PDB file of C-alpha atoms in Angstrom:
ATOM      1  CA  MET B  15      27.755 -34.152   7.136  1.00  0.00           C
ATOM      2  CA  ARG B  16      28.036 -30.403   6.714  1.00  0.00           C
ATOM      3  CA  ASP B  17      28.572 -28.191   9.785  1.00  0.00           C
ATOM      4  CA  LYS B  18      25.771 -25.828  10.687  1.00  0.00           C
ATOM      5  CA  ASP B  19      26.694 -22.346   9.548  1.00  0.00           C
ATOM      6  CA  GLU B  20      25.498 -18.817  10.275  1.00  0.00           C
ATOM      7  CA  ARG B  21      22.536 -19.032   7.891  1.00  0.00           C
ATOM      8  CA  TYR B  22      21.193 -22.096   9.679  1.00  0.00           C
ATOM      9  CA  TYR B  23      21.339 -20.453  13.092  1.00  0.00           C
ATOM     10  CA  LYS B  24      19.903 -17.200  11.761  1.00  0.00           C
ATOM     11  CA  ALA B  25      16.917 -19.124  10.380  1.00  0.00           C
ATOM     12  CA  GLN B  26      16.457 -20.858  13.722  1.00  0.00           C
ATOM     13  CA  LEU B  27      16.648 -17.560  15.635  1.00  0.00           C
ATOM     14  CA  ASN B  28      14.130 -15.926  13.335  1.00  0.00           C
ATOM     15  CA  MET B  29      11.857 -18.955  13.834  1.00  0.00           C
ATOM     16  CA  GLN B  30      11.415 -19.288  10.113  1.00  0.00           C
ATOM     17  CA  GLN B  31      10.205 -22.663   9.047  1.00  0.00           C
ATOM     18  CA  CYS B  32      12.427 -24.072   6.378  1.00  0.00           C
ATOM     19  CA  SER B  33      11.935 -27.434   4.753  1.00  0.00           C
ATOM     20  CA  ARG B  34      14.887 -29.737   4.289  1.00  0.00           C
ATOM     21  CA  ARG B  35      14.645 -29.195   0.540  1.00  0.00           C
ATOM     22  CA  GLY B  36      14.549 -25.405   0.982  1.00  0.00           C
ATOM     23  CA  LEU B  37      17.517 -25.501   3.343  1.00  0.00           C
ATOM     24  CA  PHE B  38      19.656 -27.527   0.942  1.00  0.00           C
ATOM     25  CA  ARG B  39      18.517 -25.460  -2.045  1.00  0.00           C
ATOM     26  CA  GLY B  40      19.566 -22.311  -0.211  1.00  0.00           C
ATOM     27  CA  LEU B  41      22.888 -23.756   0.875  1.00  0.00           C
ATOM     28  CA  TRP B  42      23.628 -25.205  -2.564  1.00  0.00           C
ATOM     29  CA  SER B  43      22.771 -21.975  -4.393  1.00  0.00           C
ATOM     30  CA  GLY B  44      25.374 -20.136  -2.349  1.00  0.00           C
ATOM     31  CA  VAL B  45      27.999 -22.807  -3.022  1.00  0.00           C
ATOM     32  CA  SER B  46      27.294 -23.259  -6.722  1.00  0.00           C
ATOM     33  CA  LYS B  47      27.436 -19.560  -7.543  1.00  0.00           C
ATOM     34  CA  PRO B  48      30.977 -18.209  -7.990  1.00  0.00           C
ATOM     35  CA  MET B  49      31.971 -15.618  -5.447  1.00  0.00           C
ATOM     36  CA  LYS B  50      31.998 -12.141  -6.908  1.00  0.00           C
ATOM     37  CA  ALA B  51      34.964  -9.936  -6.214  1.00  0.00           C
ATOM     38  CA  THR B  52      34.031  -7.567  -3.437  1.00  0.00           C
ATOM     39  CA  SER B  53      35.272  -4.054  -3.498  1.00  0.00           C
ATOM     40  CA  THR B  54      36.158  -2.085  -0.413  1.00  0.00           C
ATOM     41  CA  ALA B  55      34.267   0.922  -1.720  1.00  0.00           C
ATOM     42  CA  LEU B  56      30.849   1.558  -0.249  1.00  0.00           C
ATOM     43  CA  THR B  57      28.137   0.898  -2.812  1.00  0.00           C
ATOM     44  CA  VAL B  58      25.303   3.365  -3.024  1.00  0.00           C
ATOM     45  CA  ARG B  59      21.997   1.939  -4.166  1.00  0.00           C
ATOM     46  CA  SER B  60      20.090   3.881  -6.747  1.00  0.00           C
ATOM     47  CA  VAL B  61      16.864   1.899  -6.278  1.00  0.00           C
ATOM     48  CA  PRO B  62      14.810   0.860  -3.231  1.00  0.00           C
ATOM     49  CA  ARG B  63      14.896  -2.740  -2.049  1.00  0.00           C
ATOM     50  CA  PRO B  64      12.667  -4.859   0.226  1.00  0.00           C
ATOM     51  CA  PRO B  65      12.741  -3.520   3.804  1.00  0.00           C
ATOM     52  CA  THR B  66      14.483  -6.529   5.363  1.00  0.00           C
ATOM     53  CA  ALA B  67      17.087  -7.088   2.631  1.00  0.00           C
ATOM     54  CA  VAL B  68      20.635  -7.574   3.876  1.00  0.00           C
ATOM     55  CA  ASP B  69      23.454  -5.228   2.837  1.00  0.00           C
ATOM     56  CA  ASP B  70      24.052  -4.950  -0.897  1.00  0.00           C
ATOM     57  CA  ASP B  71      27.315  -6.917  -1.000  1.00  0.00           C
ATOM     58  CA  LEU B  72      25.840  -9.786   0.997  1.00  0.00           C
ATOM     59  CA  LEU B  73      22.595  -9.574  -0.997  1.00  0.00           C
ATOM     60  CA  ALA B  74      24.545 -10.029  -4.233  1.00  0.00           C
ATOM     61  CA  ARG B  75      26.153 -13.177  -2.808  1.00  0.00           C
ATOM     62  CA  LEU B  76      23.078 -14.696  -1.156  1.00  0.00           C
ATOM     63  CA  CYS B  77      20.346 -13.986  -3.700  1.00  0.00           C
ATOM     64  CA  ASN B  78      19.952 -16.853  -6.165  1.00  0.00           C
ATOM     65  CA  GLN B  79      17.471 -14.862  -8.305  1.00  0.00           C
ATOM     66  CA  CYS B  80      14.787 -17.513  -7.909  1.00  0.00           C
ATOM     67  CA  GLY B  81      11.972 -14.937  -7.942  1.00  0.00           C
ATOM     68  CA  ALA B  82      10.203 -16.320  -4.863  1.00  0.00           C
ATOM     69  CA  CYS B  83      10.014 -12.825  -3.365  1.00  0.00           C
ATOM     70  CA  VAL B  84       8.513 -11.476  -6.593  1.00  0.00           C
ATOM     71  CA  THR B  85       5.655 -13.971  -6.589  1.00  0.00           C
ATOM     72  CA  ALA B  86       5.103 -13.695  -2.817  1.00  0.00           C
ATOM     73  CA  CYS B  87       4.644  -9.905  -2.766  1.00  0.00           C
ATOM     74  CA  PRO B  88       0.909  -9.130  -2.458  1.00  0.00           C
ATOM     75  CA  GLN B  89       1.475  -5.550  -3.690  1.00  0.00           C
ATOM     76  CA  HIS B  90       3.338  -6.767  -6.822  1.00  0.00           C
ATOM     77  CA  ILE B  91       6.102  -4.190  -6.410  1.00  0.00           C
ATOM     78  CA  ILE B  92       9.164  -6.447  -6.201  1.00  0.00           C
ATOM     79  CA  GLY B  93      11.077  -7.143  -9.375  1.00  0.00           C
ATOM     80  CA  LEU B  94      14.462  -8.578 -10.306  1.00  0.00           C
ATOM     81  CA  PHE B  95      15.239  -5.670 -12.619  1.00  0.00           C
ATOM     82  CA  THR B  96      19.028  -5.930 -12.257  1.00  0.00           C
ATOM     83  CA  GLY B  97      19.123  -9.477 -10.943  1.00  0.00           C
ATOM     84  CA  LEU B  98      18.514  -8.460  -7.322  1.00  0.00           C
ATOM     85  CA  PRO B  99      15.179  -7.733  -5.619  1.00  0.00           C
ATOM     86  CA  GLU B 100      14.122  -4.106  -6.063  1.00  0.00           C
ATOM     87  CA  LEU B 101      10.943  -2.208  -5.274  1.00  0.00           C
ATOM     88  CA  ALA B 102       8.944  -0.333  -7.909  1.00  0.00           C
ATOM     89  CA  LEU B 103       7.502   2.257  -5.518  1.00  0.00           C
ATOM     90  CA  ASP B 104       6.019   4.273  -8.361  1.00  0.00           C
ATOM     91  CA  ALA B 105       3.540   1.439  -8.965  1.00  0.00           C
ATOM     92  CA  ASN B 106       2.312   0.847  -5.403  1.00  0.00           C
ATOM     93  CA  SER B 107       3.485   0.976  -1.799  1.00  0.00           C
ATOM     94  CA  CYS B 108       5.140  -1.567   0.472  1.00  0.00           C
ATOM     95  CA  THR B 109       2.953  -2.629   3.386  1.00  0.00           C
ATOM     96  CA  GLU B 110       5.943  -4.271   5.098  1.00  0.00           C
ATOM     97  CA  CYS B 111       3.964  -7.510   5.413  1.00  0.00           C
ATOM     98  CA  GLY B 112       7.071  -9.725   5.405  1.00  0.00           C
ATOM     99  CA  GLU B 113       5.827 -12.171   2.757  1.00  0.00           C
ATOM    100  CA  CYS B 114       8.967 -11.634   0.667  1.00  0.00           C
ATOM    101  CA  GLN B 115      11.125 -12.446   3.683  1.00  0.00           C
ATOM    102  CA  LYS B 116       9.183 -15.639   4.379  1.00  0.00           C
ATOM    103  CA  ALA B 117       9.461 -16.748   0.746  1.00  0.00           C
ATOM    104  CA  CYS B 118      13.222 -16.217   0.379  1.00  0.00           C
ATOM    105  CA  PRO B 119      15.017 -19.602   0.576  1.00  0.00           C
ATOM    106  CA  THR B 120      18.521 -18.112   0.901  1.00  0.00           C
ATOM    107  CA  LEU B 121      17.894 -15.630   3.751  1.00  0.00           C
ATOM    108  CA  ALA B 122      18.897 -12.737   1.485  1.00  0.00           C
ATOM    109  CA  LEU B 123      15.867 -10.885   2.849  1.00  0.00           C
ATOM    110  CA  ALA B 124      16.450 -11.841   6.493  1.00  0.00           C
ATOM    111  CA  GLY B 125      18.157  -8.626   7.573  1.00  0.00           C
ATOM    112  CA  THR B 126      17.235  -6.716  10.694  1.00  0.00           C
ATOM    113  CA  GLY B 127      16.655  -3.342   9.030  1.00  0.00           C
ATOM    114  CA  HIS B 128      13.261  -1.993   8.142  1.00  0.00           C
ATOM    115  CA  SER B 129      14.079   0.584   5.484  1.00  0.00           C
ATOM    116  CA  THR B 130      13.725   0.378   1.731  1.00  0.00           C
ATOM    117  CA  GLY B 131      16.583   2.844   1.240  1.00  0.00           C
ATOM    118  CA  ALA B 132      14.183   5.499  -0.031  1.00  0.00           C
ATOM    119  CA  LYS B 133      12.624   8.420   1.812  1.00  0.00           C
ATOM    120  CA  ALA B 134       9.604  10.582   1.200  1.00  0.00           C
ATOM    121  CA  SER B 135       9.945  14.235   0.274  1.00  0.00           C
ATOM    122  CA  ALA B 136       7.241  16.785  -0.467  1.00  0.00           C
ATOM    123  CA  SER B 137       7.213  18.973  -3.553  1.00  0.00           C
ATOM    124  CA  GLY B 138       5.659  22.360  -4.152  1.00  0.00           C
ATOM    125  CA  MET B 139       2.443  20.719  -5.359  1.00  0.00           C
ATOM    126  CA  CYS B 140       1.218  19.984  -1.805  1.00  0.00           C
ATOM    127  CA  ILE B 141      -2.314  21.344  -1.507  1.00  0.00           C
ATOM    128  CA  ARG B 142      -1.558  22.465   2.057  1.00  0.00           C
ATOM    129  CA  GLN B 143       0.803  25.048   0.549  1.00  0.00           C
ATOM    130  CA  MET B 144      -2.199  26.485  -1.265  1.00  0.00           C
ATOM    131  CA  GLY B 145      -4.152  26.794   1.971  1.00  0.00           C
ATOM    132  CA  ALA B 146      -6.269  23.636   1.677  1.00  0.00           C
ATOM    133  CA  SER B 147      -6.764  21.268   4.590  1.00  0.00           C
ATOM    134  CA  CYS B 148      -5.347  17.783   4.009  1.00  0.00           C
ATOM    135  CA  ASP B 149      -3.682  15.196   6.221  1.00  0.00           C
ATOM    136  CA  ASP B 150      -3.952  12.083   4.037  1.00  0.00           C
ATOM    137  CA  CYS B 151      -0.201  11.441   4.043  1.00  0.00           C
ATOM    138  CA  VAL B 152      -0.001  11.823   7.828  1.00  0.00           C
ATOM    139  CA  THR B 153      -2.736   9.262   8.463  1.00  0.00           C
ATOM    140  CA  ALA B 154      -1.312   6.867   5.841  1.00  0.00           C
ATOM    141  CA  CYS B 155       2.214   6.802   7.309  1.00  0.00           C
ATOM    142  CA  PRO B 156       2.593   3.680   9.510  1.00  0.00           C
ATOM    143  CA  HIS B 157       5.686   5.104  11.242  1.00  0.00           C
ATOM    144  CA  GLN B 158       4.366   8.595  12.106  1.00  0.00           C
ATOM    145  CA  ALA B 159       7.269  10.082  10.158  1.00  0.00           C
ATOM    146  CA  ILE B 160       5.185  12.918   8.680  1.00  0.00           C
ATOM    147  CA  SER B 161       3.976  15.904  10.643  1.00  0.00           C
ATOM    148  CA  LEU B 162       1.916  18.894   9.607  1.00  0.00           C
ATOM    149  CA  VAL B 163       3.581  22.283   9.575  1.00  0.00           C
ATOM    150  CA  PRO B 164       1.972  25.570   8.561  1.00  0.00           C
ATOM    151  CA  ARG B 165       1.286  25.381   4.834  1.00  0.00           C
ATOM    152  CA  GLY B 166       3.017  22.029   4.259  1.00  0.00           C
ATOM    153  CA  ILE B 167       4.392  18.844   5.768  1.00  0.00           C
ATOM    154  CA  ASP B 168       7.657  17.810   7.380  1.00  0.00           C
ATOM    155  CA  VAL B 169       9.132  14.336   6.856  1.00  0.00           C
ATOM    156  CA  ASN B 170      11.381  12.939   9.585  1.00  0.00           C
ATOM    157  CA  ALA B 171      13.994  11.049   7.553  1.00  0.00           C
ATOM    158  CA  GLU B 172      15.082   9.025  10.604  1.00  0.00           C
ATOM    159  CA  MET B 173      11.592   7.560  11.058  1.00  0.00           C
ATOM    160  CA  CYS B 174      10.690   7.211   7.368  1.00  0.00           C
ATOM    161  CA  SER B 175      11.008   3.606   6.158  1.00  0.00           C
ATOM    162  CA  GLY B 176      10.493   4.536   2.505  1.00  0.00           C
ATOM    163  CA  CYS B 177       7.371   2.387   2.147  1.00  0.00           C
ATOM    164  CA  ALA B 178       5.610   4.998  -0.075  1.00  0.00           C
ATOM    165  CA  GLN B 179       2.224   4.605   1.615  1.00  0.00           C
ATOM    166  CA  CYS B 180       2.138   8.399   1.976  1.00  0.00           C
ATOM    167  CA  ARG B 181       2.856   8.836  -1.747  1.00  0.00           C
ATOM    168  CA  VAL B 182      -0.031   6.556  -2.684  1.00  0.00           C
ATOM    169  CA  ALA B 183      -2.401   8.394  -0.306  1.00  0.00           C
ATOM    170  CA  CYS B 184      -1.489  11.914  -1.495  1.00  0.00           C
ATOM    171  CA  PRO B 185      -4.357  13.326  -3.610  1.00  0.00           C
ATOM    172  CA  SER B 186      -2.127  15.833  -5.406  1.00  0.00           C
ATOM    173  CA  SER B 187       0.847  13.512  -6.089  1.00  0.00           C
ATOM    174  CA  ALA B 188       3.060  15.913  -4.166  1.00  0.00           C
ATOM    175  CA  ILE B 189       5.212  13.268  -2.485  1.00  0.00           C
ATOM    176  CA  GLN B 190       8.183  11.765  -4.279  1.00  0.00           C
ATOM    177  CA  MET B 191      10.364   8.914  -3.124  1.00  0.00           C
ATOM    178  CA  THR B 192      14.077   9.716  -3.294  1.00  0.00           C
ATOM    179  CA  MET B 193      17.053   7.628  -2.267  1.00  0.00           C
ATOM    180  CA  ARG B 194      18.740   8.499   1.027  1.00  0.00           C
TER     181      ARG B 194
END
């Protein structure tokens, strides 16, 4: 019988229900996939990922590319574009519902972070800069990361999760999502 490892205890601590088949599928996918050589250099992601995804190196080892997160996402923004789960924030926003995390059999999306790796930034097209009254992005932000300043907005990068709900709500398409 196999000893219980870190993934088993992490699933128990997160109170995620995992069937016996799902547990063995997750364990076997990690064993059957050859270990990739890890570099000591810090990898910088060029695309956003689901908010609870583990670090990139661990994600590359844990993810079995089954696509369960893709089909579970109610916003249809997760794709396996490079073999790992990525968010297409130009199509829609992430509501941080956690369905992708629940669907992942390998715990690759069971991290403790709540950031997509992207952040919102305002461009010169903000209608507040032209003197109009608008606070759509402020009310849409679930983390209160956006505040109104005279003739514009200010985005607190520490509080911004990169969910893009502000970008979707902006009537003038003045908010872009950039990587941190």
